[in-house]
mmCIF file of C-alpha atoms and ligand atoms in Angstrom:
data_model
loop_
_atom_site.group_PDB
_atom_site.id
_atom_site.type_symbol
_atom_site.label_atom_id
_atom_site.label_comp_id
_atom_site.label_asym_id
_atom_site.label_seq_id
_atom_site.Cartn_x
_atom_site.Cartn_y
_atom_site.Cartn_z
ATOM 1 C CA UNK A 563 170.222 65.612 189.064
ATOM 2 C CA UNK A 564 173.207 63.476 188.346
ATOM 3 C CA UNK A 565 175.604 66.154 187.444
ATOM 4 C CA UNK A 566 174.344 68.514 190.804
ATOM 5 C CA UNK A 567 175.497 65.490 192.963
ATOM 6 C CA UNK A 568 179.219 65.661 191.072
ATOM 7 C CA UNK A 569 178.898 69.538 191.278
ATOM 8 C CA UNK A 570 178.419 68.731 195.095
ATOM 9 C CA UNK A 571 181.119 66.097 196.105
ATOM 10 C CA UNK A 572 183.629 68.177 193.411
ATOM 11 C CA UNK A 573 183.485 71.033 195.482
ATOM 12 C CA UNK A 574 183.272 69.355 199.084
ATOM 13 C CA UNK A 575 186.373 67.784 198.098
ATOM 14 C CA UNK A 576 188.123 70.958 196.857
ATOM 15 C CA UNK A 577 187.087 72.390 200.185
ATOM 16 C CA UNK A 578 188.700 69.520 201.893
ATOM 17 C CA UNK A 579 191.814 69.827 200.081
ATOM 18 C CA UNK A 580 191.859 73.623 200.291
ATOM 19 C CA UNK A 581 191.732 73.394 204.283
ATOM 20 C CA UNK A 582 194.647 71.131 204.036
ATOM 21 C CA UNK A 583 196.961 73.398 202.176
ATOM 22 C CA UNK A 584 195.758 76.240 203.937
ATOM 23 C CA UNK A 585 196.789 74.959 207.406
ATOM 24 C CA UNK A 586 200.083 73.668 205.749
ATOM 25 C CA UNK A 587 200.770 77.060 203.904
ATOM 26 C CA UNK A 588 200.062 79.420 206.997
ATOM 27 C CA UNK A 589 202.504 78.047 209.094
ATOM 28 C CA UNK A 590 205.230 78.335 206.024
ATOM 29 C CA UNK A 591 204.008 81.751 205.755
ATOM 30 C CA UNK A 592 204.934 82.645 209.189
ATOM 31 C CA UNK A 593 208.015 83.501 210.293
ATOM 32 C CA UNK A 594 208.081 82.546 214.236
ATOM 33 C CA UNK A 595 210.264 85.779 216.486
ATOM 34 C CA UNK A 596 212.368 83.877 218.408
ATOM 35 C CA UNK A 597 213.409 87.143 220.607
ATOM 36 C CA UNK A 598 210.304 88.291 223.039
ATOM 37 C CA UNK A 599 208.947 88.985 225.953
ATOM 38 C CA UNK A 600 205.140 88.858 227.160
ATOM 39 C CA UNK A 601 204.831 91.813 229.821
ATOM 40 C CA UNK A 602 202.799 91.178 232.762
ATOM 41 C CA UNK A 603 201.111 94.417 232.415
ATOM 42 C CA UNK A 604 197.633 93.308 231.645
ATOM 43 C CA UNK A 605 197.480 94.491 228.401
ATOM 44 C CA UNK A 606 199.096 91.664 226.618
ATOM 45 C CA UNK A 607 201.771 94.022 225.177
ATOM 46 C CA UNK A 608 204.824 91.648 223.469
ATOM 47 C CA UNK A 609 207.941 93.248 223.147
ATOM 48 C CA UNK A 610 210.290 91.527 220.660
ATOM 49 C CA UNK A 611 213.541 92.310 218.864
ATOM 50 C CA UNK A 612 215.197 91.680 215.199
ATOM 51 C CA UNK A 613 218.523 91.905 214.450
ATOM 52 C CA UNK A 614 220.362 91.962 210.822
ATOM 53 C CA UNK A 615 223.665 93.117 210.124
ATOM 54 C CA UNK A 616 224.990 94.653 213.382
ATOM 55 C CA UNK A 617 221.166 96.546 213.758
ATOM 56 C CA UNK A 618 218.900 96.051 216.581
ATOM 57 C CA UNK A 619 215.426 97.107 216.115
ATOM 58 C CA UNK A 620 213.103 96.288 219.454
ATOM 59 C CA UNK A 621 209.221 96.530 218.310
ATOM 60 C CA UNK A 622 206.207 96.225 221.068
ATOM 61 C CA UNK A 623 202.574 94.775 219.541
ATOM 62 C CA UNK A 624 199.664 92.207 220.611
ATOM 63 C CA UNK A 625 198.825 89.424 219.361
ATOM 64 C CA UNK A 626 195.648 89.820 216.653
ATOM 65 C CA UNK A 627 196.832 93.382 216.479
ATOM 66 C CA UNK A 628 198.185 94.687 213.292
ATOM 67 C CA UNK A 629 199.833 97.660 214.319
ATOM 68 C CA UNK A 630 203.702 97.957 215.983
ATOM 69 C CA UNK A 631 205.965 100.224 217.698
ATOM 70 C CA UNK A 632 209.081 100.762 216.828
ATOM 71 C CA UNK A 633 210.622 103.776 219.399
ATOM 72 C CA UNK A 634 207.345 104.340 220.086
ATOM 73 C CA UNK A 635 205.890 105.222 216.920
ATOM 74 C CA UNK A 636 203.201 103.283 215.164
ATOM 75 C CA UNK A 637 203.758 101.307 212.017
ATOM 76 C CA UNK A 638 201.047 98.603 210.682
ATOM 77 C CA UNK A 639 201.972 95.280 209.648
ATOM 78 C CA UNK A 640 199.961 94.085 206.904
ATOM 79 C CA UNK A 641 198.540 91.214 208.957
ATOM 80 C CA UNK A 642 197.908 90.515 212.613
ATOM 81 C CA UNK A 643 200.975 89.249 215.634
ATOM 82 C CA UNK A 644 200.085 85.821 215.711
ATOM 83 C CA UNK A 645 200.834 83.448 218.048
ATOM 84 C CA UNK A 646 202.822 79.944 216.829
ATOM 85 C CA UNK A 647 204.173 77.179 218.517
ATOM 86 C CA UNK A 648 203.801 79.291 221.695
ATOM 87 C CA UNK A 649 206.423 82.343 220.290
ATOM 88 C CA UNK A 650 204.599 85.419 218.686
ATOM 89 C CA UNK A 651 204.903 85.217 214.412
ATOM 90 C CA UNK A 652 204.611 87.979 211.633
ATOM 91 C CA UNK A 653 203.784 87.031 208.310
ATOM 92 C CA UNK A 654 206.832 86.578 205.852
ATOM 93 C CA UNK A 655 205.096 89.332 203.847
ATOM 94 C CA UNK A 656 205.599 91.533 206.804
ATOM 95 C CA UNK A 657 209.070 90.445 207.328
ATOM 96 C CA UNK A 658 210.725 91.481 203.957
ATOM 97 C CA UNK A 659 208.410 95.144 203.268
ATOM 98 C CA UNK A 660 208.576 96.194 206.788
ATOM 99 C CA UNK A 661 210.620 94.794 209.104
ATOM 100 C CA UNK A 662 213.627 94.189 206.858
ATOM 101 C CA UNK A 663 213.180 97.830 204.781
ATOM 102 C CA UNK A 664 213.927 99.197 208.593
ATOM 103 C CA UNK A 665 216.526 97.057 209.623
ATOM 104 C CA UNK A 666 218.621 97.463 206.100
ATOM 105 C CA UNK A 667 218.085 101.010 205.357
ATOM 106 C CA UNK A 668 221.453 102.564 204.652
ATOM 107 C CA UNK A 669 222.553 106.030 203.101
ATOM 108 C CA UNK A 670 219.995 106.740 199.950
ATOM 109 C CA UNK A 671 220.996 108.307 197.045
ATOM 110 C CA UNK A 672 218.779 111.379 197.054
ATOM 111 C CA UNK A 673 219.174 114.494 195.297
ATOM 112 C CA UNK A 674 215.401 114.989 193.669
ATOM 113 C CA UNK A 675 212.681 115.342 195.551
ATOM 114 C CA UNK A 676 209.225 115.712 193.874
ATOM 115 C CA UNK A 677 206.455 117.042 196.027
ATOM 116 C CA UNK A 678 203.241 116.834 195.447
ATOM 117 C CA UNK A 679 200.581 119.076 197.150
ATOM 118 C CA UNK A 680 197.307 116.944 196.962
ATOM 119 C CA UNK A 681 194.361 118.419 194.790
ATOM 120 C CA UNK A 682 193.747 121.940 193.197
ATOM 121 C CA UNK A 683 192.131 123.889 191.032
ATOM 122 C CA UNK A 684 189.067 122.222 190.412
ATOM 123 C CA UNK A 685 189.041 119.573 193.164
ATOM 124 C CA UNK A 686 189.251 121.363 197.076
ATOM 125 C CA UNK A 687 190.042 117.916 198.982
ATOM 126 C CA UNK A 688 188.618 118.158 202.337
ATOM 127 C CA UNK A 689 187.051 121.052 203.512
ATOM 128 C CA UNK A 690 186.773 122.499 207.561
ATOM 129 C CA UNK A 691 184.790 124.720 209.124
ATOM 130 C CA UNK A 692 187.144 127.535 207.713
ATOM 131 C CA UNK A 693 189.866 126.044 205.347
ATOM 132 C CA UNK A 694 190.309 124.466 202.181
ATOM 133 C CA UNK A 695 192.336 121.329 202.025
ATOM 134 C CA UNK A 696 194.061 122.450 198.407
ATOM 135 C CA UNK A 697 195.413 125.322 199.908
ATOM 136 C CA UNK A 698 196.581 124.028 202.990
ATOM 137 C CA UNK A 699 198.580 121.350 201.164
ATOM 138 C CA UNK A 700 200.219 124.063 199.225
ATOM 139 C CA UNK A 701 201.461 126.031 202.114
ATOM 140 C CA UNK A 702 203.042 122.972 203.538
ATOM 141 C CA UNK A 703 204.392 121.822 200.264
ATOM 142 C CA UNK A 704 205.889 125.243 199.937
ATOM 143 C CA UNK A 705 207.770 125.164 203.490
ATOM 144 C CA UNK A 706 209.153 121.690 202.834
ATOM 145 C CA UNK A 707 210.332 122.497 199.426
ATOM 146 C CA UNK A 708 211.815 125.699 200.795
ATOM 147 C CA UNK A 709 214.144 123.669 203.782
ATOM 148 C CA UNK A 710 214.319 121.084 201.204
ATOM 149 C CA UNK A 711 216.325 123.573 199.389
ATOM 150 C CA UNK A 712 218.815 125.037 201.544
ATOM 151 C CA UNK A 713 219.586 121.420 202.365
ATOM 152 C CA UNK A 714 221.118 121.273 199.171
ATOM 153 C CA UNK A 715 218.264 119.398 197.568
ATOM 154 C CA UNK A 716 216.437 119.906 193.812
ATOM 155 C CA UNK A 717 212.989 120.069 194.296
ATOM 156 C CA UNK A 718 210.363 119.759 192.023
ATOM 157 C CA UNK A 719 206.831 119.873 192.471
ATOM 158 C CA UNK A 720 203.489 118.550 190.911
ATOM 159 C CA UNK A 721 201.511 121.226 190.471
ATOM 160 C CA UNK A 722 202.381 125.303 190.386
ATOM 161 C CA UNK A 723 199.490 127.247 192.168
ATOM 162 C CA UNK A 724 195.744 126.574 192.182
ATOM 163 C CA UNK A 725 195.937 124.474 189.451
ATOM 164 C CA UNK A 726 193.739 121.075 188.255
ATOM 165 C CA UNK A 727 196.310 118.142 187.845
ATOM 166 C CA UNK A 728 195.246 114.360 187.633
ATOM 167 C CA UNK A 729 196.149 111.658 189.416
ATOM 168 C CA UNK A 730 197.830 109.566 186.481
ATOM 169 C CA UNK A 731 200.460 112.450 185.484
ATOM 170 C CA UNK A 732 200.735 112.807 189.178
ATOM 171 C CA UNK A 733 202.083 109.400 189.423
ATOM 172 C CA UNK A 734 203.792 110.034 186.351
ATOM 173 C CA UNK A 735 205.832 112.414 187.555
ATOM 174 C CA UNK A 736 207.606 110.071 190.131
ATOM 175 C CA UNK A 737 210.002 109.156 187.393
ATOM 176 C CA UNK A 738 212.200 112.648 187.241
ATOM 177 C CA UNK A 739 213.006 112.115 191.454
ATOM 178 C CA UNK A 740 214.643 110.019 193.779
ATOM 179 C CA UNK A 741 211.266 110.381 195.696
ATOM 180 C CA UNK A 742 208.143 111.242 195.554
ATOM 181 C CA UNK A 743 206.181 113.014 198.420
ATOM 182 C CA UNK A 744 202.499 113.147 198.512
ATOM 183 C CA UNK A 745 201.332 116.030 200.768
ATOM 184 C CA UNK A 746 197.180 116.079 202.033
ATOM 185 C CA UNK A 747 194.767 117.185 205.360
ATOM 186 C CA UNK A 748 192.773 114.511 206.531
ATOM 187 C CA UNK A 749 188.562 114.499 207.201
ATOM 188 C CA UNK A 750 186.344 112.622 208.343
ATOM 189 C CA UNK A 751 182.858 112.315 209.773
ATOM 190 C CA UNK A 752 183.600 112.051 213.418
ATOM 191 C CA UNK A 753 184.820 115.823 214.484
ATOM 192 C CA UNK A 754 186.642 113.976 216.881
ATOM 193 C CA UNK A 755 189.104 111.775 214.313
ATOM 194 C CA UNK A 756 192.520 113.842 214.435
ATOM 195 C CA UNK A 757 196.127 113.023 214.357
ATOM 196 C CA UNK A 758 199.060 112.433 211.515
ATOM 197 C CA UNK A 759 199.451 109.094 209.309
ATOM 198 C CA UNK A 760 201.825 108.354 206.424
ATOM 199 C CA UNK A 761 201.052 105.793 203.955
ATOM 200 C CA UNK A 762 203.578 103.997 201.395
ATOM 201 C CA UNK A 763 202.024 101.266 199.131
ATOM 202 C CA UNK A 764 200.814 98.179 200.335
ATOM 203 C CA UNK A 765 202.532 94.967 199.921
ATOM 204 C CA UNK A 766 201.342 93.031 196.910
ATOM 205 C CA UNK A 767 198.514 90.592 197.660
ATOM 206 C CA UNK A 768 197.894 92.137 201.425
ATOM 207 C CA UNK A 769 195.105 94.374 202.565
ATOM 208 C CA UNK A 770 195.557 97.958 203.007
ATOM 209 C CA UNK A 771 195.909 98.750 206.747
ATOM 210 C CA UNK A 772 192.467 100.689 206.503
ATOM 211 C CA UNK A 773 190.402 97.548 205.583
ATOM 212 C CA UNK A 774 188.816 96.345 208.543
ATOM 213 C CA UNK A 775 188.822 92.344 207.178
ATOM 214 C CA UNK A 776 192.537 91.949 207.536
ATOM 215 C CA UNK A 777 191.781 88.374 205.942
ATOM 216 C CA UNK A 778 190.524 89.672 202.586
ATOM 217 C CA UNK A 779 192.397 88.171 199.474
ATOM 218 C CA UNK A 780 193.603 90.777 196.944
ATOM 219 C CA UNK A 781 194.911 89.874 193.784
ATOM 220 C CA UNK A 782 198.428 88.925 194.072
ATOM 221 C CA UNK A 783 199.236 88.912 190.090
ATOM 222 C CA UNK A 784 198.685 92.533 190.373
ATOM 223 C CA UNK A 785 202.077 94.251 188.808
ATOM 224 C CA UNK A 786 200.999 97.887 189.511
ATOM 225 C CA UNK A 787 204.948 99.943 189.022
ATOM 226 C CA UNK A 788 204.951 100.825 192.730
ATOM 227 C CA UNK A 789 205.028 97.498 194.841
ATOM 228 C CA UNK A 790 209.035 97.142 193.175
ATOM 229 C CA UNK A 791 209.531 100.000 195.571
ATOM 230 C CA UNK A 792 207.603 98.542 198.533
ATOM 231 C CA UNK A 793 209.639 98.268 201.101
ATOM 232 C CA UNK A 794 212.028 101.663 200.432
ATOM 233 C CA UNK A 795 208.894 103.724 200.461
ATOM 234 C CA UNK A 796 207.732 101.793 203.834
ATOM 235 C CA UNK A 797 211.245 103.243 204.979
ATOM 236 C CA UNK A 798 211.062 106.264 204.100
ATOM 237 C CA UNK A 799 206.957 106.475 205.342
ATOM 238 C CA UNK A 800 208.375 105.569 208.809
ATOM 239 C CA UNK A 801 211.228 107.667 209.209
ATOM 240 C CA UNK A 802 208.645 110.621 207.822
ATOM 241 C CA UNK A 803 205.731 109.701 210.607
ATOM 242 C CA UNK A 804 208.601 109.809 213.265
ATOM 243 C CA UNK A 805 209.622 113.153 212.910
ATOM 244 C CA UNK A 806 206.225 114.497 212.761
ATOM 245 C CA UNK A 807 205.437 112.743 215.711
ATOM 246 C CA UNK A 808 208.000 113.511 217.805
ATOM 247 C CA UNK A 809 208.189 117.358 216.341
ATOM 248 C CA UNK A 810 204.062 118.221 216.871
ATOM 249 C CA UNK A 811 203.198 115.193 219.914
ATOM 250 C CA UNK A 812 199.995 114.596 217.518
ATOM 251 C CA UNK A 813 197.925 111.476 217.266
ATOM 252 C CA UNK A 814 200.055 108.913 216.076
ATOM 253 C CA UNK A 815 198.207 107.228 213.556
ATOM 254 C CA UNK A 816 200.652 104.970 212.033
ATOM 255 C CA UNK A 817 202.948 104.633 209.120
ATOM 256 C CA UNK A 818 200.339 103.038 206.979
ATOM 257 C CA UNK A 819 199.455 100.915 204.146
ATOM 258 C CA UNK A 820 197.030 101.943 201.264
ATOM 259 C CA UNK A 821 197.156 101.586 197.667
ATOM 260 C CA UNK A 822 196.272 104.648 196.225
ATOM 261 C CA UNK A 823 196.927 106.294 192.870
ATOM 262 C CA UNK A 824 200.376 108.054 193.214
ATOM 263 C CA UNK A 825 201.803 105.179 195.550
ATOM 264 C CA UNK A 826 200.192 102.588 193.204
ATOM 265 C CA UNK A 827 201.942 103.718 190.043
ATOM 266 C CA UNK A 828 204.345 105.470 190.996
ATOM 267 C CA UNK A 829 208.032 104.394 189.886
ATOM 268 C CA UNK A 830 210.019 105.901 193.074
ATOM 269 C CA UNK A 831 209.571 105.200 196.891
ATOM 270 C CA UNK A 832 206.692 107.038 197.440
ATOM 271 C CA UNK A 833 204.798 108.196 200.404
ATOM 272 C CA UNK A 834 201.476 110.180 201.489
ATOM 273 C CA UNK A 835 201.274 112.549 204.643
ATOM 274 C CA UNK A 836 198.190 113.318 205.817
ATOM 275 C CA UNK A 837 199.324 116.277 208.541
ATOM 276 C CA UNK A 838 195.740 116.438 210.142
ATOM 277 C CA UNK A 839 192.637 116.497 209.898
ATOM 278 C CA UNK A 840 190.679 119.604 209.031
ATOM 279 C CA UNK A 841 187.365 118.368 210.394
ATOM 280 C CA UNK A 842 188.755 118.331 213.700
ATOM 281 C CA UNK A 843 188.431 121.679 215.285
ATOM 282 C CA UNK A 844 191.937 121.581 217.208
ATOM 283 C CA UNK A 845 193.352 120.644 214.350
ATOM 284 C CA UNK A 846 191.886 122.875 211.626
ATOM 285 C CA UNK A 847 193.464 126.064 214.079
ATOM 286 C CA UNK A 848 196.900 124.352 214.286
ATOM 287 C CA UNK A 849 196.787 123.370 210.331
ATOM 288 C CA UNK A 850 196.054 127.209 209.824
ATOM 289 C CA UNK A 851 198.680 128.766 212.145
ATOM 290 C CA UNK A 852 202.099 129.634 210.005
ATOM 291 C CA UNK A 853 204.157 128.221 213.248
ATOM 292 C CA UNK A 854 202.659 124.861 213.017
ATOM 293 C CA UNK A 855 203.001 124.385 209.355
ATOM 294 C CA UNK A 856 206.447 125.256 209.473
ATOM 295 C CA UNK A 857 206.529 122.383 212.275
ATOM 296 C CA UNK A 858 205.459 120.096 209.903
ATOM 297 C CA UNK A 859 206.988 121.178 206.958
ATOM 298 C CA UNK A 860 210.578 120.972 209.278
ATOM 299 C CA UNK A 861 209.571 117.491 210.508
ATOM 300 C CA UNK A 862 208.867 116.265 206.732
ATOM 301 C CA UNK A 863 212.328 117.266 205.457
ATOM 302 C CA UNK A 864 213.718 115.784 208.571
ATOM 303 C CA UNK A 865 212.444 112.316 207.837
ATOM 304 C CA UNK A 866 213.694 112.650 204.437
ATOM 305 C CA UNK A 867 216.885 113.618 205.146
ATOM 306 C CA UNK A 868 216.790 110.151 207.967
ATOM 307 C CA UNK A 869 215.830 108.335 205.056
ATOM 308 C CA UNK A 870 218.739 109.052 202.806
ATOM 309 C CA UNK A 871 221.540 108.969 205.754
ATOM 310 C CA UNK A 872 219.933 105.966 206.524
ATOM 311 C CA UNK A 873 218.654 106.281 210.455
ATOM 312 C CA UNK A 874 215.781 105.825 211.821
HETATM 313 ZN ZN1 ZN B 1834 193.571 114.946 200.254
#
């Protein structure tokens, strides 16, 4: 009975303590934008600026919203516009692997490119009413590669045709590039769900922008190789999910945050495009038609080549 009670008061005390440093440690953790405006439009929407060496980069958001626009394209931070000392905050996570990777991104060096068209062989990906995600990632792979090219690029891909390759060697495979492009057709249950995203890795310790408790603790001694290229990849995911925006006016899902195997240990910026979703019947015709491939495909190198000179 005796040692319940000290189990008891041990950890009410630990909770009291925990509270403490927890109050203490957010607002640390925050860094406050002293540049906004609150619009009167009704929908709460905060524009605010940052500047860093000569750059001005002017964002709109809401407060307990997670995701940003920057020239009106989306981009997720990893945690929610909060509001302190009356001024809107980000978290300081959010400040150095995405705000900063925008505002300092100069010329890359960039001469190898691997690309990486998502499944084969044995595993299909997604699969639409009348297409096959595998081979639809290979077409696209193949037009990027192709512009890539003439632009004075080496290119080097993952996998040759139809072929079964792992995640790991995937990953792997980062290490003879500059860069490492991930290339994949969305799905989902809801026919409805359509539009473009591009995801780089998420910042260590945050959650990934499709985890619905934006609270959730993740394990921040986690050394995976590809959070030491956090915020370049975040760059380059941006300046990718820009062009295809602007290029095919799609559903602009965001430049995202996810960890998964290729961005997680990969050893070069690395990013995912998914172009669309085959589920979707709109977008199963335009993933199919030759035109619109070559649309994305163009809009893919595009972002790369913004990436290396730099703008965004
Ligand atoms: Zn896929």
């Amino acid at each position: 009975m005796r040692n319940f009670i000290k189990i008891v008061t041990f950890i009410a005390g630990f909770a009291i303590i925990a509270a403490g440093c927890t109050t203490e440690n957010d607002n640390m953790n925050f860094r406050k934008i002293e540049r906004f405006t609150q619009k009167q439009d009704g929908d709460g929407n905060i524009s605010f600026s940052f500047d860093q060496n000569g750059r001005t980069l002017n964002f709109e958001g809401q407060f307990g919203k997670r995701a940003i626009y920057l020239d009106n394209v989306k981009l997720w931070l990893a945690f929610p516009l909060t509001p302190v000392d009356n001024s809107p905050a980000i978290r300081n996570e959010d400040w150095t692997f995405s705000i900063l990777p925008l505002l300092n991104n100069r010329e890359n060096k960039l001469n190898t490119i691997i690309l990486d068209p998502g499944h084969g062989g044995e595993h299909p990906g997604a699969k639409g009413k009348f297409s096959i995600e595998k081979e639809l990632n290979r077409k696209i792979a193949d037009l990027t590669g192709e512009i890539l090219r003439q632009r004075g690029y080496t290119v080097l891909y993952t996998r040759a045709d139809d072929e079964t390759v792992e995640l790991e060697p995937r990953a792997e495979a980062g290490c003879f590039a500059d860069i490492f492009v991930s290339i994949h057709c969305n799905a989902a249950p809801n026919p409805d769900a359509n539009g473009i995203e591009t995801f780089s890795i998420t910042p260590k310790g945050a959650p990934n922008s499709n985890d619905s408790d934006h609270s959730m603790a993740v394990n921040v001694n986690d050394d995976a190789t590809g959070y030491q290229h956090c915020a370049d990849s975040f760059a380059l995911a941006y300046a990718i999910q820009k062009k295809l925006i602007e290029s095919t006016g799609a559903n602009d899902r965001g430049a995202k945050r996810a960890r998964f195997h290729v961005l997680y240990r990969n050893s070069v910026p690395a990013v995912l495009v998914e172009c669309g979703f085959v589920s979707n019947e709109n977008e199963e015709k335009l993933l199919n038609n030759p035109e619109y491939q070559l649309k994305i495909a163009r809009a893919i190198a595009d972002g790369i080549d913004n990436y290396r000179k730099g703008m965004l």
